[in-house]
PDB file of C-alpha atoms in Angstrom:
ATOM      1  CA  VAL A   1      11.909 -83.781  33.988  1.00 40.00           C
ATOM      2  CA  GLY A   2      13.267 -80.819  32.056  1.00 41.00           C
ATOM      3  CA  SER A   3      13.744 -77.268  33.261  1.00 40.00           C
ATOM      4  CA  ASP A   4      10.157 -76.404  32.389  1.00 40.00           C
ATOM      5  CA  GLY A   5       8.683 -79.317  34.327  1.00 38.00           C
ATOM      6  CA  GLY A   6       8.221 -81.645  31.345  1.00 35.00           C
ATOM      7  CA  ARG A   7       9.372 -85.244  31.363  1.00 35.00           C
ATOM      8  CA  THR A   8      12.804 -85.834  29.807  1.00 38.00           C
ATOM      9  CA  GLU A   9      13.390 -89.001  27.823  1.00 34.00           C
ATOM     10  CA  SER A  10      16.702 -90.680  27.086  1.00 32.00           C
ATOM     11  CA  ASP A  11      15.626 -91.287  23.455  1.00 30.00           C
ATOM     12  CA  GLY A  12      16.228 -87.637  22.594  1.00 32.00           C
ATOM     13  CA  GLY A  13      12.680 -86.439  23.216  1.00 33.00           C
ATOM     14  CA  GLY A  14      13.759 -82.890  24.064  1.00 37.00           C
ATOM     15  CA  GLY A  15      15.919 -83.733  27.069  1.00 50.00           C
ATOM     16  CA  GLY A  16      17.953 -86.314  28.941  1.00 61.00           C
ATOM     17  CA  SER A  17      21.506 -87.519  28.443  1.00 60.00           C
ATOM     18  CA  ASP A  18      23.275 -88.333  25.203  1.00 56.00           C
ATOM     19  CA  ASP A  19      25.589 -90.723  27.059  1.00 50.00           C
ATOM     20  CA  ASP A  20      24.865 -94.253  28.204  1.00 45.00           C
ATOM     21  CA  ASP A  21      23.113 -93.499  31.470  1.00 41.00           C
ATOM     22  CA  ASP A  22      22.738 -97.195  32.262  1.00 48.00           C
ATOM     23  CA  ASP A  23      26.386 -97.345  33.383  1.00 61.00           C
ATOM     24  CA  LYS A  24      26.624 -98.030  37.090  1.00 59.00           C
ATOM     25  CA  ASP A  25      29.464 -97.884  39.590  1.00 57.00           C
ATOM     26  CA  ASP A  26      30.587-100.724  41.853  1.00 57.00           C
ATOM     27  CA  ASP A  27      27.742 -99.974  44.286  1.00 58.00           C
ATOM     28  CA  GLY A  28      25.095-100.252  41.567  1.00 57.00           C
ATOM     29  CA  VAL A  29      24.472 -96.484  41.456  1.00 58.00           C
ATOM     30  CA  GLU A  30      24.142 -94.763  38.089  1.00 74.00           C
ATOM     31  CA  THR A  31      27.216 -92.715  37.248  1.00 89.00           C
ATOM     32  CA  VAL A  32      26.822 -88.957  37.004  1.00 93.00           C
ATOM     33  CA  PRO A  33      25.972 -87.913  33.411  1.00 94.00           C
ATOM     34  CA  VAL A  34      28.843 -86.269  31.535  1.00 96.00           C
ATOM     35  CA  ARG A  35      26.529 -84.611  28.996  1.00 96.00           C
ATOM     36  CA  PHE A  36      22.809 -83.932  29.161  1.00 95.00           C
ATOM     37  CA  CYS A  37      20.145 -81.722  27.620  1.00 93.00           C
ATOM     38  CA  ASP A  38      17.467 -79.763  29.418  1.00 89.00           C
ATOM     39  CA  ARG A  39      13.894 -79.705  28.109  1.00 82.00           C
ATOM     40  CA  ARG A  40      14.644 -76.772  25.853  1.00 86.00           C
ATOM     41  CA  GLY A  41      17.317 -78.840  24.126  1.00 92.00           C
ATOM     42  CA  ARG A  42      20.252 -76.909  25.553  1.00 94.00           C
ATOM     43  CA  LEU A  43      23.306 -79.141  25.932  1.00 97.00           C
ATOM     44  CA  TRP A  44      25.370 -79.068  29.136  1.00 97.00           C
ATOM     45  CA  CYS A  45      28.730 -80.785  29.654  1.00 97.00           C
ATOM     46  CA  ARG A  46      30.171 -81.823  33.016  1.00 97.00           C
ATOM     47  CA  SER A  47      33.894 -81.962  33.680  1.00 97.00           C
ATOM     48  CA  GLU A  48      35.619 -84.128  36.292  1.00 96.00           C
ATOM     49  CA  LYS A  49      36.737 -81.055  38.262  1.00 95.00           C
ATOM     50  CA  VAL A  50      34.921 -80.980  41.613  1.00 94.00           C
ATOM     51  CA  LEU A  51      34.133 -77.498  42.914  1.00 91.00           C
ATOM     52  CA  GLY A  52      32.557 -78.660  46.152  1.00 85.00           C
ATOM     53  CA  ASN A  53      30.699 -81.383  48.040  1.00 83.00           C
ATOM     54  CA  GLY A  54      27.576 -81.062  50.157  1.00 73.00           C
ATOM     55  CA  ALA A  55      25.232 -83.233  52.176  1.00 68.00           C
ATOM     56  CA  PHE A  56      23.129 -84.119  49.126  1.00 72.00           C
ATOM     57  CA  GLY A  57      25.406 -83.778  46.126  1.00 84.00           C
ATOM     58  CA  THR A  58      28.567 -82.772  44.343  1.00 91.00           C
ATOM     59  CA  VAL A  59      29.220 -79.588  42.363  1.00 93.00           C
ATOM     60  CA  TYR A  60      31.312 -79.880  39.193  1.00 96.00           C
ATOM     61  CA  LEU A  61      32.742 -77.378  36.759  1.00 97.00           C
ATOM     62  CA  GLY A  62      30.623 -77.524  33.630  1.00 98.00           C
ATOM     63  CA  MET A  63      30.123 -75.867  30.272  1.00 98.00           C
ATOM     64  CA  ASP A  64      27.341 -74.756  27.962  1.00 97.00           C
ATOM     65  CA  GLY A  65      27.748 -77.165  25.065  1.00 95.00           C
ATOM     66  CA  SER A  66      26.703 -74.540  22.538  1.00 91.00           C
ATOM     67  CA  GLY A  67      28.221 -71.253  23.667  1.00 93.00           C
ATOM     68  CA  GLY A  68      31.098 -72.466  25.829  1.00 95.00           C
ATOM     69  CA  GLU A  69      30.059 -70.523  28.941  1.00 96.00           C
ATOM     70  CA  LEU A  70      31.549 -72.043  32.101  1.00 97.00           C
ATOM     71  CA  VAL A  71      28.988 -72.982  34.733  1.00 97.00           C
ATOM     72  CA  ALA A  72      28.668 -74.979  37.943  1.00 96.00           C
ATOM     73  CA  ILE A  73      26.666 -78.212  37.705  1.00 96.00           C
ATOM     74  CA  LYS A  74      25.312 -79.785  40.877  1.00 92.00           C
ATOM     75  CA  SER A  75      24.458 -83.484  40.723  1.00 92.00           C
ATOM     76  CA  MET A  76      22.161 -85.068  43.312  1.00 86.00           C
ATOM     77  CA  VAL A  77      20.816 -88.635  43.473  1.00 85.00           C
ATOM     78  CA  ILE A  78      17.020 -88.860  43.607  1.00 80.00           C
ATOM     79  CA  GLN A  79      15.362 -91.377  45.863  1.00 75.00           C
ATOM     80  CA  SER A  80      11.774 -90.586  44.821  1.00 64.00           C
ATOM     81  CA  GLN A  81      10.235 -92.531  41.921  1.00 63.00           C
ATOM     82  CA  SER A  82       7.303 -90.121  41.633  1.00 66.00           C
ATOM     83  CA  VAL A  83       7.173 -88.185  38.378  1.00 69.00           C
ATOM     84  CA  GLU A  84       4.936 -85.579  39.992  1.00 71.00           C
ATOM     85  CA  GLU A  85       7.356 -85.025  42.865  1.00 71.00           C
ATOM     86  CA  CYS A  86      10.216 -84.572  40.407  1.00 72.00           C
ATOM     87  CA  ARG A  87       8.145 -82.133  38.392  1.00 70.00           C
ATOM     88  CA  ALA A  88       7.334 -80.201  41.560  1.00 70.00           C
ATOM     89  CA  VAL A  89      11.029 -79.846  42.372  1.00 73.00           C
ATOM     90  CA  VAL A  90      11.838 -78.613  38.867  1.00 72.00           C
ATOM     91  CA  ARG A  91       8.962 -76.121  39.063  1.00 71.00           C
ATOM     92  CA  GLU A  92      10.516 -74.733  42.239  1.00 71.00           C
ATOM     93  CA  ILE A  93      13.872 -74.522  40.482  1.00 76.00           C
ATOM     94  CA  ASN A  94      12.106 -72.550  37.748  1.00 71.00           C
ATOM     95  CA  LEU A  95      11.213 -69.977  40.387  1.00 70.00           C
ATOM     96  CA  MET A  96      14.892 -69.765  41.293  1.00 77.00           C
ATOM     97  CA  VAL A  97      15.821 -69.369  37.600  1.00 82.00           C
ATOM     98  CA  ARG A  98      13.763 -66.187  37.556  1.00 81.00           C
ATOM     99  CA  ILE A  99      15.655 -64.799  40.561  1.00 83.00           C
ATOM    100  CA  ARG A 100      18.184 -62.175  39.496  1.00 90.00           C
ATOM    101  CA  SER A 101      20.319 -60.430  42.100  1.00 93.00           C
ATOM    102  CA  ASP A 102      23.933 -59.353  42.453  1.00 95.00           C
ATOM    103  CA  TYR A 103      23.899 -61.091  45.841  1.00 96.00           C
ATOM    104  CA  VAL A 104      22.385 -64.488  44.946  1.00 94.00           C
ATOM    105  CA  VAL A 105      23.943 -67.233  42.810  1.00 93.00           C
ATOM    106  CA  GLU A 106      22.045 -67.501  39.538  1.00 93.00           C
ATOM    107  CA  TYR A 107      20.195 -70.716  38.749  1.00 90.00           C
ATOM    108  CA  ILE A 108      20.274 -71.338  34.982  1.00 92.00           C
ATOM    109  CA  SER A 109      18.556 -74.651  34.248  1.00 90.00           C
ATOM    110  CA  ALA A 110      17.790 -78.131  35.569  1.00 88.00           C
ATOM    111  CA  ALA A 111      16.969 -81.630  34.351  1.00 87.00           C
ATOM    112  CA  VAL A 112      16.327 -85.065  35.799  1.00 86.00           C
ATOM    113  CA  VAL A 113      18.554 -87.587  34.013  1.00 88.00           C
ATOM    114  CA  GLY A 114      18.062 -91.166  35.151  1.00 85.00           C
ATOM    115  CA  SER A 115      18.425 -91.117  38.928  1.00 83.00           C
ATOM    116  CA  HIS A 116      20.211 -87.743  39.019  1.00 88.00           C
ATOM    117  CA  LEU A 117      18.867 -84.238  39.459  1.00 87.00           C
ATOM    118  CA  MET A 118      21.253 -81.965  37.543  1.00 91.00           C
ATOM    119  CA  ILE A 119      21.152 -78.271  38.420  1.00 91.00           C
ATOM    120  CA  VAL A 120      23.053 -75.749  36.301  1.00 94.00           C
ATOM    121  CA  MET A 121      24.188 -72.631  38.143  1.00 93.00           C
ATOM    122  CA  GLU A 122      26.404 -69.610  37.737  1.00 94.00           C
ATOM    123  CA  ALA A 123      30.069 -70.456  38.353  1.00 95.00           C
ATOM    124  CA  ILE A 124      31.690 -68.344  41.090  1.00 94.00           C
ATOM    125  CA  GLY A 125      35.474 -68.204  40.862  1.00 90.00           C
ATOM    126  CA  GLY A 126      36.510 -67.242  44.386  1.00 91.00           C
ATOM    127  CA  GLY A 127      35.249 -70.268  46.305  1.00 89.00           C
ATOM    128  CA  SER A 128      33.259 -70.294  49.538  1.00 92.00           C
ATOM    129  CA  MET A 129      33.565 -67.897  52.434  1.00 95.00           C
ATOM    130  CA  ILE A 130      34.716 -70.741  54.681  1.00 94.00           C
ATOM    131  CA  SER A 131      37.712 -71.335  52.417  1.00 93.00           C
ATOM    132  CA  VAL A 132      38.526 -67.599  52.442  1.00 94.00           C
ATOM    133  CA  ILE A 133      38.342 -67.531  56.240  1.00 94.00           C
ATOM    134  CA  GLN A 134      40.640 -70.550  56.455  1.00 94.00           C
ATOM    135  CA  GLN A 135      43.181 -69.011  54.086  1.00 94.00           C
ATOM    136  CA  TYR A 136      42.978 -65.498  55.547  1.00 93.00           C
ATOM    137  CA  PRO A 137      42.158 -65.925  59.259  1.00 89.00           C
ATOM    138  CA  LYS A 138      42.573 -62.213  60.050  1.00 92.00           C
ATOM    139  CA  LEU A 139      40.377 -60.408  57.560  1.00 94.00           C
ATOM    140  CA  PRO A 140      40.302 -56.582  57.629  1.00 95.00           C
ATOM    141  CA  ARG A 141      37.285 -55.167  59.427  1.00 95.00           C
ATOM    142  CA  ALA A 142      36.161 -53.246  56.324  1.00 96.00           C
ATOM    143  CA  LEU A 143      36.087 -56.472  54.318  1.00 95.00           C
ATOM    144  CA  ILE A 144      34.069 -58.239  57.020  1.00 95.00           C
ATOM    145  CA  VAL A 145      31.558 -55.377  56.877  1.00 97.00           C
ATOM    146  CA  THR A 146      31.355 -55.794  53.079  1.00 96.00           C
ATOM    147  CA  TYR A 147      30.732 -59.529  53.405  1.00 96.00           C
ATOM    148  CA  LEU A 148      28.005 -58.971  56.003  1.00 96.00           C
ATOM    149  CA  ARG A 149      26.361 -56.264  53.893  1.00 98.00           C
ATOM    150  CA  ASP A 150      26.312 -58.413  50.751  1.00 97.00           C
ATOM    151  CA  THR A 151      24.917 -61.399  52.670  1.00 97.00           C
ATOM    152  CA  LEU A 152      22.161 -59.323  54.242  1.00 97.00           C
ATOM    153  CA  LEU A 153      21.260 -57.758  50.894  1.00 97.00           C
ATOM    154  CA  GLY A 154      20.999 -61.252  49.425  1.00 95.00           C
ATOM    155  CA  LEU A 155      18.707 -62.361  52.241  1.00 94.00           C
ATOM    156  CA  LYS A 156      16.608 -59.221  51.874  1.00 95.00           C
ATOM    157  CA  TYR A 157      16.151 -59.924  48.175  1.00 92.00           C
ATOM    158  CA  LEU A 158      15.194 -63.563  48.782  1.00 90.00           C
ATOM    159  CA  HIS A 159      12.711 -62.622  51.513  1.00 91.00           C
ATOM    160  CA  SER A 160      11.124 -60.021  49.213  1.00 91.00           C
ATOM    161  CA  ASN A 161      10.508 -62.894  46.771  1.00 86.00           C
ATOM    162  CA  GLY A 162       9.030 -65.206  49.396  1.00 85.00           C
ATOM    163  CA  ILE A 163      12.090 -67.443  49.810  1.00 86.00           C
ATOM    164  CA  VAL A 164      13.606 -68.363  53.186  1.00 87.00           C
ATOM    165  CA  HIS A 165      17.124 -69.773  52.802  1.00 87.00           C
ATOM    166  CA  ARG A 166      17.244 -71.668  56.149  1.00 83.00           C
ATOM    167  CA  ASP A 167      20.920 -72.668  55.891  1.00 86.00           C
ATOM    168  CA  VAL A 168      23.014 -69.499  55.909  1.00 92.00           C
ATOM    169  CA  LYS A 169      26.610 -70.299  56.837  1.00 93.00           C
ATOM    170  CA  PRO A 170      30.093 -69.555  55.434  1.00 94.00           C
ATOM    171  CA  HIS A 171      29.997 -72.795  53.390  1.00 91.00           C
ATOM    172  CA  ASN A 172      26.939 -71.485  51.471  1.00 91.00           C
ATOM    173  CA  ILE A 173      28.234 -67.982  50.768  1.00 95.00           C
ATOM    174  CA  LEU A 174      30.419 -67.752  47.664  1.00 95.00           C
ATOM    175  CA  ILE A 175      32.981 -65.057  46.905  1.00 96.00           C
ATOM    176  CA  THR A 176      33.307 -63.633  43.398  1.00 95.00           C
ATOM    177  CA  LEU A 177      36.677 -62.780  41.880  1.00 94.00           C
ATOM    178  CA  ASN A 178      35.996 -59.104  42.534  1.00 94.00           C
ATOM    179  CA  GLY A 179      35.376 -59.752  46.232  1.00 94.00           C
ATOM    180  CA  ARG A 180      31.577 -59.696  46.467  1.00 95.00           C
ATOM    181  CA  CYS A 181      29.372 -62.259  48.235  1.00 96.00           C
ATOM    182  CA  LYS A 182      26.575 -64.357  46.762  1.00 96.00           C
ATOM    183  CA  LEU A 183      24.225 -66.687  48.620  1.00 93.00           C
ATOM    184  CA  ALA A 184      24.196 -70.256  47.315  1.00 89.00           C
ATOM    185  CA  ASP A 185      22.799 -73.746  48.007  1.00 82.00           C
ATOM    186  CA  PHE A 186      19.019 -73.577  48.304  1.00 72.00           C
ATOM    187  CA  GLY A 187      18.533 -77.278  49.048  1.00 64.00           C
ATOM    188  CA  THR A 188      16.736 -76.565  52.316  1.00 66.00           C
ATOM    189  CA  ALA A 189      15.052 -73.335  51.230  1.00 69.00           C
ATOM    190  CA  THR A 190      11.359 -72.838  51.922  1.00 73.00           C
ATOM    191  CA  PHE A 191       8.991 -71.023  49.568  1.00 69.00           C
ATOM    192  CA  ILE A 192       6.356 -69.048  51.442  1.00 69.00           C
ATOM    193  CA  GLY A 193       4.668 -67.540  48.391  1.00 55.00           C
ATOM    194  CA  THR A 194       6.290 -65.445  45.675  1.00 45.00           C
ATOM    195  CA  ARG A 195       5.414 -62.638  43.358  1.00 43.00           C
ATOM    196  CA  GLN A 196       4.963 -65.261  40.653  1.00 43.00           C
ATOM    197  CA  SER A 197       2.586 -67.312  42.765  1.00 43.00           C
ATOM    198  CA  SER A 198      -0.577 -66.623  44.721  1.00 38.00           C
ATOM    199  CA  THR A 199       0.204 -69.511  47.066  1.00 38.00           C
ATOM    200  CA  ALA A 200       0.795 -68.177  50.568  1.00 36.00           C
ATOM    201  CA  THR A 201       1.708 -71.390  52.330  1.00 40.00           C
ATOM    202  CA  SER A 202       5.146 -72.925  52.770  1.00 44.00           C
ATOM    203  CA  ARG A 203       6.242 -75.350  50.050  1.00 48.00           C
ATOM    204  CA  GLY A 204       9.725 -76.310  51.252  1.00 51.00           C
ATOM    205  CA  PRO A 205      12.189 -77.696  51.820  1.00 54.00           C
ATOM    206  CA  LEU A 206      13.075 -77.570  48.154  1.00 53.00           C
ATOM    207  CA  PHE A 207      15.114 -80.727  47.475  1.00 56.00           C
ATOM    208  CA  THR A 208      15.681 -82.740  50.629  1.00 55.00           C
ATOM    209  CA  CYS A 209      12.465 -84.779  50.506  1.00 52.00           C
ATOM    210  CA  LEU A 210      13.528 -86.270  47.157  1.00 54.00           C
ATOM    211  CA  LEU A 211      17.250 -86.812  47.611  1.00 54.00           C
ATOM    212  CA  LYS A 212      19.575 -89.417  49.009  1.00 56.00           C
ATOM    213  CA  PRO A 213      22.450 -88.161  51.172  1.00 54.00           C
ATOM    214  CA  ALA A 214      25.648 -87.965  49.145  1.00 55.00           C
ATOM    215  CA  ARG A 215      28.381 -90.497  49.648  1.00 50.00           C
ATOM    216  CA  ALA A 216      31.767 -89.452  50.968  1.00 37.00           C
ATOM    217  CA  SER A 217      33.466 -89.552  47.582  1.00 39.00           C
ATOM    218  CA  ALA A 218      32.279 -88.092  44.298  1.00 38.00           C
ATOM    219  CA  THR A 219      31.212 -90.450  41.518  1.00 38.00           C
TER     220      THR A 219
END
């Protein structure tokens, strides 16, 4: 499924991976694609550098294969075999792609490649708030106020667009190199109707119904 909800094909039909996605690890799980295209034909490249691990996937440093822009690429293993369910997830990601805020991590694109959901996001250089707290256990009060303000402004923006994050914690708040906060990781987010949609009912959680819990080590 490409970033516009269409089905990606490994034969180059507008999306998929240009690597051999049939490779499997010792546990019989498909290895994470190193290169893949979204439905619009945009090429993305994944490095081996791990930026973080979560309950449902691993985040790698990646790159736009055309322009060279550095991005974060989150890989998650899909347990659902339903094309419609995969399309529904990518449609929800499309809603996130349209979200633009100084206080929310930008979603750029997405594709389903084999058994992996690949999500391309803005790369944030400062790491998570939990890592900042661990490295600087006595933060100045003014900085704490700034972090709280940025987080609340991010939540306000999401709520105004009908999105409930549902998992706000220091691990899911990223710090930019200039010291601002951005909300990240919308795997458990719930959509309760947006400006782009007339649907008023909840449609979440976003990813968890389709995904297998991540293993302890990255593939």
